[in-house]
Backbone as JSON, one array per atom type, in Angstrom:
{
  "sequence": "XXXXXXXXXXXXXXXXXXXXXXXXXXXXXXXXXXXXXXXXXXXXXXXXXXXXXXXXXXXXXXXXXXXXXXXXXXXXXXXXXXXXXXXXXXXXXXXXXXXXXXXXXXXXXXXXXXXXXXXXXXXXXXXXXXXXXXXXXXXXXXXXXXXXXXXXXXXXXXXXXXXXXXXXXXXXXXXXXXXXXXXXXXXXXXXXXXXXXXXXXXXXXXXXXXXXXXXXXXXXXXXXXXXXXXXXXXXXXXXXXXXXXX",
  "N": [[19.25, -7.77, 3.19], [15.99, -9.31, 3.48], [13.15, -7.56, 4.85], [11.89, -8.05, 8.18], [9.0, -9.02, 10.05], [9.29, -8.69, 12.77], [10.89, -6.53, 13.17], [13.66, -6.55, 13.16], [16.75, -5.46, 11.93], [15.76, -3.6, 10.04], [15.5, -1.35, 7.25], [16.19, 2.09, 7.45], [16.87, 4.4, 6.07], [15.54, 6.95, 4.18], [12.98, 6.45, 5.02], [9.54, 7.06, 5.21], [7.09, 6.56, 6.44], [5.98, 4.29, 8.93], [4.13, 1.71, 10.05], [3.34, -0.46, 12.53], [1.22, -1.9, 13.56], [0.9, -3.12, 16.05], [-0.18, -2.28, 18.4], [-2.23, -3.36, 19.96], [-4.52, -2.52, 21.3], [-7.11, 0.0, 21.43], [-7.79, 2.8, 19.16], [-5.9, 3.9, 17.5], [-3.21, 3.71, 15.24], [0.14, 3.98, 15.45], [2.55, 6.01, 13.82], [5.73, 4.91, 13.42], [8.04, 5.78, 12.29], [9.48, 8.21, 12.63], [8.6, 9.08, 15.02], [7.11, 11.37, 15.32], [4.39, 11.47, 15.08], [2.87, 12.54, 13.03], [1.66, 11.17, 10.98], [-0.11, 9.33, 12.09], [-2.53, 6.7, 12.17], [-6.04, 6.47, 12.23], [-8.46, 4.3, 13.44], [-11.58, 2.88, 12.38], [-14.83, 1.36, 12.42], [-15.26, -2.2, 11.9], [-13.0, -3.92, 13.47], [-10.4, -5.96, 14.95], [-8.1, -6.44, 17.54], [-5.48, -8.76, 17.73], [-3.42, -11.59, 18.81], [-0.57, -13.39, 17.79], [0.57, -16.46, 18.5], [2.48, -17.97, 17.22], [4.31, -16.22, 16.31], [5.98, -15.25, 18.33], [4.12, -14.17, 20.13], [3.23, -11.92, 18.78], [1.44, -8.95, 18.37], [-1.31, -7.92, 16.3], [-3.38, -6.41, 13.71], [-6.63, -7.27, 12.85], [-8.79, -7.18, 10.15], [-12.08, -7.09, 8.92], [-14.27, -7.88, 6.12], [-16.29, -5.93, 6.13], [-16.87, -3.2, 7.54], [-14.33, -2.37, 8.23], [-11.67, -0.08, 8.66], [-8.82, 2.02, 8.26], [-7.6, 5.28, 8.47], [-5.99, 8.26, 7.29], [-5.71, 11.73, 7.27], [-3.79, 13.42, 6.3], [-2.14, 15.38, 3.8], [-0.28, 14.82, 0.71], [2.14, 16.19, 1.01], [2.99, 15.72, 3.59], [4.1, 13.24, 3.44], [6.42, 13.73, 2.11], [6.75, 13.29, -0.58], [7.4, 14.99, -3.02], [7.65, 17.1, -5.95], [10.35, 16.81, -6.75], [11.2, 14.32, -5.98], [12.6, 11.09, -6.65], [11.79, 8.51, -6.54], [9.99, 5.76, -4.91], [8.96, 3.45, -2.35], [6.68, 0.94, -1.43], [5.73, -1.1, 1.19], [4.48, -4.1, 2.66], [3.59, -6.27, 5.28], [1.42, -8.86, 5.6], [-1.56, -10.87, 6.07], [-3.79, -12.39, 4.22], [-7.26, -13.15, 4.72], [-8.5, -14.93, 3.01], [-7.15, -16.55, 0.08], [-8.17, -15.48, -2.26], [-8.83, -12.2, -3.07], [-10.77, -9.14, -2.75], [-13.52, -8.89, -5.0], [-15.88, -7.26, -6.75], [-12.87, -5.37, -6.79], [-9.57, -4.12, -6.41], [-9.23, -5.11, -2.9], [-8.2, -2.59, -0.73], [-4.91, -2.22, 0.38], [-3.02, -0.18, 0.87], [-3.44, 3.18, -0.01], [-3.21, 6.3, -1.75], [-5.47, 8.56, -2.27], [-8.48, 9.98, -3.75], [-10.68, 11.82, -1.68], [-13.44, 11.77, -1.78], [-16.54, 10.02, -1.43], [-17.16, 7.08, -3.23], [-15.25, 7.45, -5.17], [-13.49, 5.44, -6.37], [-11.61, 4.99, -8.36], [-9.69, 6.94, -8.44], [-6.6, 7.51, -7.8], [-3.37, 8.4, -6.53], [-1.44, 6.52, -5.89], [-1.76, 2.96, -5.35], [-1.85, -0.02, -3.51], [-3.16, -3.21, -3.62], [-5.39, -6.04, -2.94], [-6.68, -8.62, -4.77], [-9.07, -8.39, -7.51], [-11.0, -7.3, -10.39], [-14.03, -7.91, -12.24], [-13.6, -7.9, -15.08], [-10.87, -7.85, -15.47], [-9.2, -9.88, -16.28], [-7.7, -11.52, -14.69], [-7.38, -13.89, -11.98], [-8.72, -13.75, -8.59], [-6.8, -14.26, -6.7], [-4.51, -12.55, -6.35], [-2.12, -9.85, -6.15], [-2.41, -6.35, -6.61], [-1.26, -3.39, -8.15], [-1.2, 0.15, -8.56], [0.0, 3.09, -10.16], [-0.19, 6.52, -10.72], [1.03, 8.22, -13.46], [0.83, 10.41, -15.06], [-0.79, 13.5, -16.08], [-3.48, 13.36, -16.33], [-6.77, 13.04, -14.92], [-7.93, 10.56, -12.73], [-8.4, 6.99, -13.4], [-6.64, 5.84, -15.97], [-5.08, 5.69, -19.26], [-2.63, 6.7, -18.52], [-1.97, 5.55, -16.17], [0.03, 3.31, -14.49], [-0.46, -0.07, -14.07], [-0.27, -3.12, -12.27], [-0.38, -6.69, -12.02], [0.39, -9.33, -9.84], [0.24, -11.96, -10.6], [-1.69, -14.93, -11.13], [-2.48, -16.9, -8.34], [-0.49, -15.96, -6.65], [-1.19, -14.74, -4.31], [-1.72, -15.83, -1.04], [-3.37, -17.49, 1.72], [-1.85, -16.79, 4.1], [0.91, -15.54, 6.1], [2.45, -12.97, 4.34], [4.88, -11.13, 2.39], [4.79, -8.19, 0.68], [6.03, -6.02, -1.72], [6.59, -3.01, -3.43], [8.37, -1.09, -5.79], [9.09, 2.12, -7.16], [10.9, 3.79, -9.58], [12.18, 6.76, -10.88], [13.84, 8.19, -13.57], [15.47, 10.28, -15.82], [13.22, 10.63, -17.55], [12.12, 8.09, -17.57], [10.1, 5.65, -16.1], [10.19, 3.03, -13.83], [8.57, 0.33, -12.48], [8.47, -2.13, -10.03], [7.28, -5.14, -8.59], [7.3, -7.26, -5.82], [6.74, -10.45, -4.29], [7.02, -12.11, -1.31], [9.81, -11.89, -1.49], [10.4, -12.56, -4.12], [10.69, -11.37, -7.44], [7.9, -10.44, -9.24], [6.7, -8.91, -11.27], [7.56, -6.46, -13.71], [7.32, -3.17, -14.87], [7.89, -0.81, -17.37], [7.92, 2.55, -18.29], [8.43, 4.91, -20.73], [9.41, 8.24, -21.79], [8.3, 10.01, -19.98], [8.01, 13.18, -19.16], [8.32, 14.76, -16.87], [8.75, 14.98, -13.31], [7.31, 12.24, -11.68], [5.88, 12.49, -9.23], [5.33, 15.15, -9.13], [3.02, 15.52, -10.56], [1.04, 14.55, -9.02], [-1.98, 14.69, -7.06], [-2.28, 16.8, -4.43], [-4.37, 16.96, -2.68], [-5.37, 14.5, -2.18], [-5.91, 11.71, 0.06], [-4.35, 9.63, 2.56], [-4.92, 6.2, 2.96], [-5.62, 3.18, 4.66], [-6.61, -0.05, 4.09], [-9.12, 0.42, 2.87], [-11.29, 2.22, 0.54], [-12.68, 5.53, 0.12], [-15.87, 5.88, 1.63], [-15.94, 3.35, 2.6], [-15.55, 1.31, 0.75], [-14.14, -1.33, -1.33], [-12.78, -3.01, 0.57], [-10.06, -4.33, 2.45], [-9.6, -7.66, 3.42], [-8.37, -9.24, 6.04], [-5.29, -9.71, 7.91], [-3.09, -7.3, 9.32], [0.31, -6.64, 9.71], [2.5, -5.0, 9.28], [3.09, -1.94, 7.6], [4.94, 0.07, 5.4], [6.53, 3.0, 4.04], [8.78, 4.49, 1.68], [10.94, 7.13, 0.48], [12.36, 6.5, -1.77], [13.43, 4.11, -4.27], [13.89, 1.0, -3.09], [16.63, -1.28, -3.3]],
  "CA": [[18.37, -8.79, 3.76], [14.58, -8.92, 3.47], [12.63, -7.06, 6.12], [11.24, -9.04, 9.04], [7.9, -8.36, 10.77], [9.69, -8.42, 14.14], [11.58, -5.25, 13.2], [15.11, -6.72, 13.2], [17.53, -5.12, 10.75], [14.98, -2.91, 9.03], [16.11, -0.19, 6.62], [15.65, 3.36, 7.92], [17.21, 5.48, 5.16], [14.44, 7.3, 3.29], [11.7, 6.0, 5.57], [8.53, 8.12, 5.31], [6.07, 6.15, 7.39], [6.11, 2.88, 9.32], [3.04, 1.37, 10.95], [3.59, -1.84, 12.93], [-0.05, -2.56, 13.89], [1.13, -3.98, 17.22], [-0.63, -1.57, 19.6], [-2.97, -4.33, 20.77], [-5.78, -1.97, 21.8], [-7.34, 1.39, 21.06], [-8.2, 3.12, 17.8], [-4.82, 4.6, 16.82], [-2.0, 3.0, 14.83], [1.13, 5.04, 15.5], [3.64, 6.05, 12.86], [6.96, 4.7, 14.18], [9.2, 6.09, 11.46], [10.24, 9.29, 13.26], [8.06, 9.36, 16.34], [6.47, 12.69, 15.37], [2.95, 11.31, 15.15], [2.18, 13.32, 12.01], [0.9, 10.3, 10.09], [-0.82, 8.28, 12.8], [-3.75, 6.24, 11.53], [-7.19, 6.33, 13.12], [-9.27, 3.16, 13.04], [-13.03, 2.94, 12.56], [-15.53, 0.2, 11.88], [-15.19, -3.54, 12.48], [-11.63, -4.42, 13.52], [-10.09, -6.69, 16.17], [-6.7, -6.65, 17.87], [-5.23, -10.16, 18.05], [-2.04, -11.98, 19.11], [-0.16, -14.6, 17.09], [1.51, -17.2, 19.34], [3.55, -18.53, 16.39], [5.25, -15.13, 16.03], [6.42, -14.72, 19.63], [3.01, -13.39, 20.67], [3.16, -10.64, 18.05], [0.12, -8.37, 18.22], [-1.6, -7.47, 14.94], [-4.73, -5.9, 13.48], [-7.44, -8.09, 11.97], [-9.83, -6.38, 9.54], [-13.06, -7.9, 8.21], [-14.75, -7.29, 4.86], [-17.55, -5.2, 6.33], [-16.64, -1.76, 7.66], [-13.02, -2.1, 8.82], [-10.93, 0.95, 7.94], [-7.88, 2.9, 8.93], [-7.44, 6.39, 7.55], [-5.17, 9.39, 7.69], [-6.16, 12.85, 6.44], [-2.68, 14.3, 5.94], [-1.91, 15.41, 2.36], [0.92, 14.21, 0.18], [3.34, 16.87, 1.48], [3.41, 15.1, 4.83], [4.91, 12.08, 3.09], [7.68, 14.15, 1.51], [6.8, 12.9, -1.99], [7.17, 16.21, -3.78], [7.98, 17.01, -7.36], [11.74, 16.47, -7.03], [11.51, 12.96, -5.55], [12.94, 10.24, -7.79], [11.31, 7.14, -6.38], [9.33, 5.42, -3.67], [8.74, 2.02, -2.07], [5.57, 0.58, -0.55], [5.99, -2.43, 1.74], [3.44, -4.6, 3.57], [3.49, -7.63, 5.83], [-0.01, -9.06, 5.77], [-2.06, -12.24, 5.96], [-5.19, -12.38, 3.76], [-8.15, -14.17, 5.27], [-8.62, -15.89, 1.92], [-6.23, -16.28, -1.01], [-8.88, -14.61, -3.18], [-9.17, -10.9, -2.52], [-12.06, -8.55, -3.1], [-13.95, -8.84, -6.4], [-15.0, -6.24, -7.33], [-11.81, -4.88, -5.94], [-9.02, -4.9, -5.3], [-9.3, -4.59, -1.54], [-7.08, -1.67, -0.57], [-3.94, -2.35, 1.45], [-2.61, 1.2, 1.09], [-3.69, 4.04, -1.18], [-3.26, 7.76, -1.63], [-6.57, 8.65, -3.22], [-9.47, 11.03, -3.6], [-11.39, 11.68, -0.42], [-14.88, 11.69, -1.96], [-17.16, 8.71, -1.46], [-17.45, 6.56, -4.55], [-14.17, 7.76, -6.11], [-12.58, 4.3, -6.2], [-10.63, 4.93, -9.44], [-8.87, 8.13, -8.41], [-5.5, 7.3, -6.87], [-1.98, 8.67, -6.88], [-0.93, 5.16, -5.9], [-2.59, 2.0, -4.64], [-1.5, -1.44, -3.42], [-4.4, -3.88, -3.26], [-5.5, -7.5, -2.96], [-7.87, -9.03, -5.51], [-9.19, -7.97, -8.9], [-12.37, -6.99, -10.74], [-14.58, -8.96, -13.09], [-13.1, -7.91, -16.45], [-9.44, -7.57, -15.48], [-8.48, -10.97, -16.92], [-6.91, -12.24, -13.7], [-8.15, -14.42, -10.85], [-8.7, -12.86, -7.44], [-5.67, -14.58, -5.81], [-3.51, -11.66, -6.92], [-1.92, -8.5, -5.62], [-2.57, -5.39, -7.7], [-0.63, -2.1, -7.85], [-1.41, 1.23, -9.53], [0.68, 4.38, -9.99], [-0.54, 7.52, -11.71], [2.28, 8.79, -13.96], [0.56, 11.54, -15.95], [-1.55, 14.64, -15.57], [-4.9, 13.12, -16.46], [-7.46, 12.73, -13.68], [-8.6, 9.26, -12.69], [-7.75, 5.74, -13.78], [-6.66, 5.92, -17.42], [-3.9, 5.15, -19.94], [-1.42, 7.18, -17.89], [-1.82, 4.83, -14.92], [0.69, 2.0, -14.52], [-1.09, -1.05, -13.19], [0.4, -4.41, -12.28], [-0.87, -7.84, -11.28], [1.53, -10.18, -9.51], [0.06, -13.27, -11.22], [-2.65, -15.82, -10.48], [-1.92, -17.82, -7.36], [0.58, -15.37, -5.85], [-1.75, -14.4, -3.01], [-2.01, -17.02, -0.23], [-3.97, -17.22, 3.02], [-0.79, -16.95, 5.09], [1.72, -14.33, 6.22], [3.19, -12.69, 3.12], [5.58, -9.86, 2.27], [4.54, -7.59, -0.63], [6.82, -4.79, -1.82], [6.59, -2.37, -4.75], [9.27, 0.05, -5.93], [8.99, 2.97, -8.34], [12.09, 4.6, -9.8], [12.05, 7.71, -12.0], [15.13, 8.73, -13.97], [15.62, 10.68, -17.23], [12.0, 10.4, -18.31], [11.73, 6.68, -17.55], [9.56, 5.15, -14.85], [10.25, 1.58, -13.71], [7.85, -0.16, -11.31], [8.68, -3.55, -9.78], [6.55, -5.66, -7.45], [7.83, -8.52, -5.29], [5.97, -11.17, -3.28], [7.88, -13.0, -0.54], [11.17, -11.76, -1.95], [10.55, -12.88, -5.53], [10.18, -10.38, -8.38], [6.76, -10.99, -9.97], [6.33, -8.14, -12.46], [8.27, -5.21, -13.94], [6.7, -2.32, -15.88], [8.7, 0.34, -17.72], [7.25, 3.56, -19.12], [9.4, 5.91, -21.18], [8.83, 9.47, -22.3], [7.64, 10.79, -18.94], [8.82, 14.37, -19.21], [8.27, 15.54, -15.64], [8.76, 14.07, -12.17], [6.01, 11.57, -11.47], [5.16, 12.97, -8.06], [4.91, 16.52, -9.37], [1.69, 15.52, -11.15], [0.08, 13.98, -8.08], [-2.93, 15.6, -6.44], [-1.94, 16.93, -3.01], [-5.57, 16.91, -1.84], [-5.72, 13.11, -1.93], [-5.64, 11.31, 1.44], [-3.75, 8.32, 2.77], [-5.9, 5.27, 3.53], [-5.22, 1.78, 4.83], [-7.68, -1.03, 4.24], [-10.39, 0.75, 2.25], [-11.43, 3.49, -0.16], [-13.69, 6.37, 0.73], [-17.18, 5.25, 1.64], [-15.74, 1.98, 3.06], [-15.6, 0.36, -0.35], [-12.89, -2.02, -1.65], [-12.18, -3.27, 1.87], [-9.13, -5.44, 2.59], [-10.06, -8.67, 4.37], [-7.22, -9.99, 6.51], [-4.52, -9.25, 9.06], [-1.99, -6.4, 9.0], [1.42, -6.71, 10.64], [3.38, -3.86, 9.05], [3.1, -1.21, 6.33], [5.97, 1.11, 5.43], [6.75, 3.72, 2.79], [10.08, 5.12, 1.55], [11.01, 8.13, -0.59], [13.29, 6.01, -2.78], [13.21, 2.72, -4.67], [14.85, 0.1, -2.45], [17.24, -2.27, -4.2]],
  "C": [[16.92, -8.35, 3.68], [14.14, -8.45, 4.84], [11.94, -8.18, 6.88], [10.13, -8.34, 9.82], [8.22, -8.09, 12.23], [10.44, -7.11, 14.29], [13.09, -5.36, 13.18], [15.73, -6.32, 11.86], [16.78, -4.36, 9.68], [15.7, -1.66, 8.53], [15.41, 1.09, 7.09], [15.88, 4.51, 6.95], [16.06, 5.73, 4.18], [13.08, 6.91, 3.8], [10.75, 7.18, 5.77], [7.48, 7.81, 6.35], [6.23, 4.67, 7.68], [5.07, 2.58, 10.4], [3.13, -0.12, 11.26], [2.32, -2.6, 13.3], [0.1, -3.51, 15.08], [0.7, -3.3, 18.52], [-1.43, -2.48, 20.53], [-4.27, -3.83, 21.33], [-5.91, -0.55, 21.29], [-7.68, 1.56, 19.59], [-7.15, 3.91, 17.03], [-3.68, 3.65, 16.49], [-0.92, 4.06, 14.66], [2.19, 4.87, 14.42], [4.95, 5.98, 13.64], [8.21, 4.97, 13.35], [10.08, 7.15, 12.11], [9.73, 9.62, 14.66], [7.37, 10.7, 16.46], [4.96, 12.61, 15.47], [2.18, 11.99, 14.05], [1.35, 12.44, 11.08], [0.33, 9.11, 10.85], [-2.11, 7.95, 12.07], [-4.84, 6.07, 12.57], [-8.11, 5.24, 12.59], [-10.74, 3.43, 13.27], [-13.63, 1.68, 11.99], [-15.23, -1.08, 12.62], [-13.76, -4.06, 12.4], [-11.39, -5.05, 14.89], [-8.58, -6.76, 16.34], [-6.5, -8.1, 18.3], [-3.75, -10.38, 18.34], [-1.74, -13.29, 18.42], [0.92, -15.31, 17.91], [2.67, -17.77, 18.54], [4.59, -17.5, 16.03], [5.64, -14.43, 17.33], [5.4, -13.77, 20.22], [2.93, -11.99, 20.06], [1.71, -10.18, 17.95], [-0.06, -7.88, 16.79], [-3.04, -7.03, 14.84], [-5.46, -6.78, 12.48], [-8.63, -7.26, 11.49], [-10.78, -7.29, 8.77], [-13.57, -7.16, 6.98], [-16.11, -6.62, 5.04], [-17.26, -3.7, 6.39], [-15.28, -1.43, 8.29], [-12.28, -1.05, 7.99], [-9.94, 1.63, 8.85], [-7.61, 4.05, 7.97], [-6.58, 7.49, 8.16], [-5.47, 10.55, 6.73], [-5.03, 13.81, 6.09], [-2.42, 14.25, 4.44], [-0.55, 14.86, 1.99], [2.2, 14.88, 0.69], [3.87, 16.25, 2.77], [4.33, 13.92, 4.56], [6.25, 12.47, 2.47], [7.81, 13.77, 0.06], [6.43, 14.11, -2.84], [7.75, 16.06, -5.17], [9.41, 16.59, -7.67], [12.12, 15.07, -6.55], [11.72, 12.07, -6.78], [12.43, 8.81, -7.64], [10.55, 6.95, -5.09], [9.22, 3.91, -3.56], [7.54, 1.9, -1.14], [5.79, -0.86, -0.11], [4.86, -2.84, 2.68], [3.73, -6.03, 3.99], [2.02, -7.84, 6.17], [-0.36, -10.53, 5.65], [-3.53, -12.18, 5.51], [-6.01, -13.46, 4.44], [-8.36, -15.29, 4.28], [-7.61, -15.53, 0.83], [-6.86, -15.34, -2.03], [-9.25, -13.31, -2.49], [-10.5, -10.4, -3.02], [-12.29, -8.57, -4.61], [-15.44, -8.49, -6.4], [-14.04, -5.67, -6.3], [-10.81, -4.09, -6.78], [-9.29, -4.28, -3.94], [-8.04, -3.79, -1.26], [-6.21, -2.05, 0.64], [-3.45, -0.96, 1.85], [-2.89, 2.0, -0.17], [-3.59, 5.5, -0.78], [-4.25, 8.21, -2.68], [-7.54, 9.75, -2.84], [-10.34, 10.76, -2.39], [-12.89, 11.43, -0.6], [-15.37, 10.25, -1.99], [-17.47, 8.31, -2.91], [-16.36, 6.82, -5.58], [-13.11, 6.67, -6.06], [-11.5, 4.23, -7.27], [-9.7, 6.14, -9.48], [-7.78, 7.96, -7.35], [-4.21, 7.88, -7.42], [-1.2, 7.35, -6.9], [-1.87, 4.27, -5.11], [-1.91, 0.63, -4.66], [-2.73, -2.17, -2.91], [-4.32, -5.39, -3.38], [-6.8, -7.88, -3.65], [-7.89, -8.46, -6.91], [-10.6, -7.42, -9.13], [-12.76, -7.88, -11.91], [-13.96, -9.03, -14.48], [-11.6, -7.65, -16.55], [-8.63, -8.67, -16.17], [-7.59, -11.76, -15.99], [-7.83, -12.81, -12.64], [-7.92, -13.53, -9.64], [-7.56, -13.16, -6.47], [-4.42, -13.87, -6.31], [-3.29, -10.46, -6.01], [-1.88, -7.55, -6.82], [-2.03, -4.04, -7.26], [-0.97, -1.11, -8.95], [-0.57, 2.44, -9.14], [0.22, 5.32, -11.09], [0.75, 8.22, -12.15], [2.07, 10.01, -14.85], [-0.23, 12.62, -15.27], [-3.05, 14.44, -15.68], [-5.5, 12.73, -15.11], [-8.09, 11.35, -13.8], [-7.75, 8.13, -13.21], [-7.8, 5.63, -15.3], [-5.36, 5.36, -18.0], [-2.6, 5.66, -19.34], [-1.18, 6.54, -16.53], [-1.09, 3.51, -15.18], [-0.06, 1.08, -13.57], [-0.41, -2.4, -13.38], [-0.42, -5.44, -11.52], [0.31, -8.77, -11.03], [1.41, -11.58, -10.08], [-0.88, -14.15, -10.43], [-1.93, -16.78, -9.53], [-0.83, -17.24, -6.48], [0.1, -14.9, -4.48], [-2.15, -15.7, -2.29], [-2.62, -16.59, 1.1], [-2.96, -17.52, 4.13], [0.01, -15.66, 5.13], [2.56, -14.16, 4.96], [3.81, -11.3, 3.18], [5.4, -9.36, 0.85], [5.25, -6.25, -0.67], [6.83, -4.3, -3.26], [7.54, -1.19, -4.74], [8.94, 0.81, -7.21], [10.25, 3.81, -8.41], [11.89, 5.47, -11.03], [13.41, 8.29, -12.31], [15.13, 9.03, -15.47], [14.39, 10.33, -18.08], [11.52, 8.97, -18.35], [11.26, 6.29, -16.16], [9.63, 3.62, -14.88], [9.58, 1.18, -12.39], [8.07, -1.67, -11.21], [7.91, -3.97, -8.54], [7.04, -7.07, -7.11], [6.82, -9.13, -4.32], [6.89, -12.19, -2.63], [9.3, -13.05, -1.1], [11.41, -12.06, -3.41], [9.94, -11.82, -6.42], [9.09, -11.02, -9.25], [6.45, -10.22, -11.25], [7.14, -6.85, -12.5], [7.56, -4.46, -15.06], [7.59, -1.11, -16.1], [7.9, 1.28, -18.62], [8.26, 4.65, -19.45], [8.66, 7.16, -21.66], [8.04, 10.26, -21.28], [8.49, 12.03, -18.71], [8.8, 15.24, -17.98], [8.31, 14.55, -14.49], [7.38, 13.52, -11.9], [5.23, 12.22, -10.35], [4.7, 14.42, -8.21], [3.52, 16.62, -9.96], [0.63, 15.0, -10.19], [-0.76, 15.05, -7.4], [-2.68, 15.64, -4.94], [-3.16, 16.93, -2.1], [-5.98, 15.47, -1.51], [-5.25, 12.7, -0.53], [-5.11, 9.89, 1.52], [-4.72, 7.41, 3.5], [-5.29, 3.88, 3.61], [-6.48, 0.94, 4.95], [-8.98, -0.74, 3.54], [-10.24, 1.95, 1.33], [-12.55, 4.28, 0.5], [-15.07, 5.74, 0.58], [-17.12, 3.8, 2.06], [-15.95, 0.96, 1.95], [-14.21, -0.23, -0.58], [-12.11, -2.36, -0.38], [-11.23, -4.46, 1.81], [-9.61, -6.37, 3.7], [-8.86, -9.49, 4.82], [-6.54, -9.32, 7.68], [-3.35, -8.38, 8.58], [-0.95, -6.46, 10.11], [2.36, -5.5, 10.49], [3.11, -3.26, 7.68], [4.14, -0.11, 6.47], [6.07, 1.76, 4.05], [8.09, 4.43, 2.82], [10.05, 6.13, 0.4], [12.06, 7.76, -1.64], [12.93, 4.57, -3.12], [14.27, 1.86, -4.02], [15.37, -0.91, -3.45], [17.14, -3.66, -3.59]]
}
């Protein structure tokens, strides 16, 4: 069954991090995957806690396109995505303020990326909303990147996906991306509201994908370093798994 933002029937096997964004106050979003607090998120900038009466008074976090940001400074080892991992899943329940995301963008939903200001093209992975001027897609898109090689930065060894023009709507949506690595083949799939939108396969990858990732990169929600590429909208849930969910 698809995940629900209320938390009913959610998958726990392989769960690395789960942030519900339902605290309702304060500057901390707690990791509710194991209760250890090792990957809590700290909020800064322009954000507002709100309540949605149509979702049984569900509390959520609303972020504007100015200086809203949530960040976590724990390295990749905290997530358990080490060289012997064979897959991962990134999941988000969100509601964009506008169907069109950031341009230049995409606005970051979740990324594991370089900590330096201005390093917007250096990610181990990224799930975003929007596009950039020469990408060939409209801004009402979701965009995903995975680094699969040893080169630094955004290059030919980066898998990137667009979910298709018109797939982003100004309403509550479920976006999920899976990566599976097996026998030198990487398969990345991205779904919107339960429908498969894009599949990318890369063969000839001779080492575990995560073994090439930079462990100094930091986990960020809603922005890149220097408060660039900001996500504009509401967050209800973000989760990560150490396997590709089926």
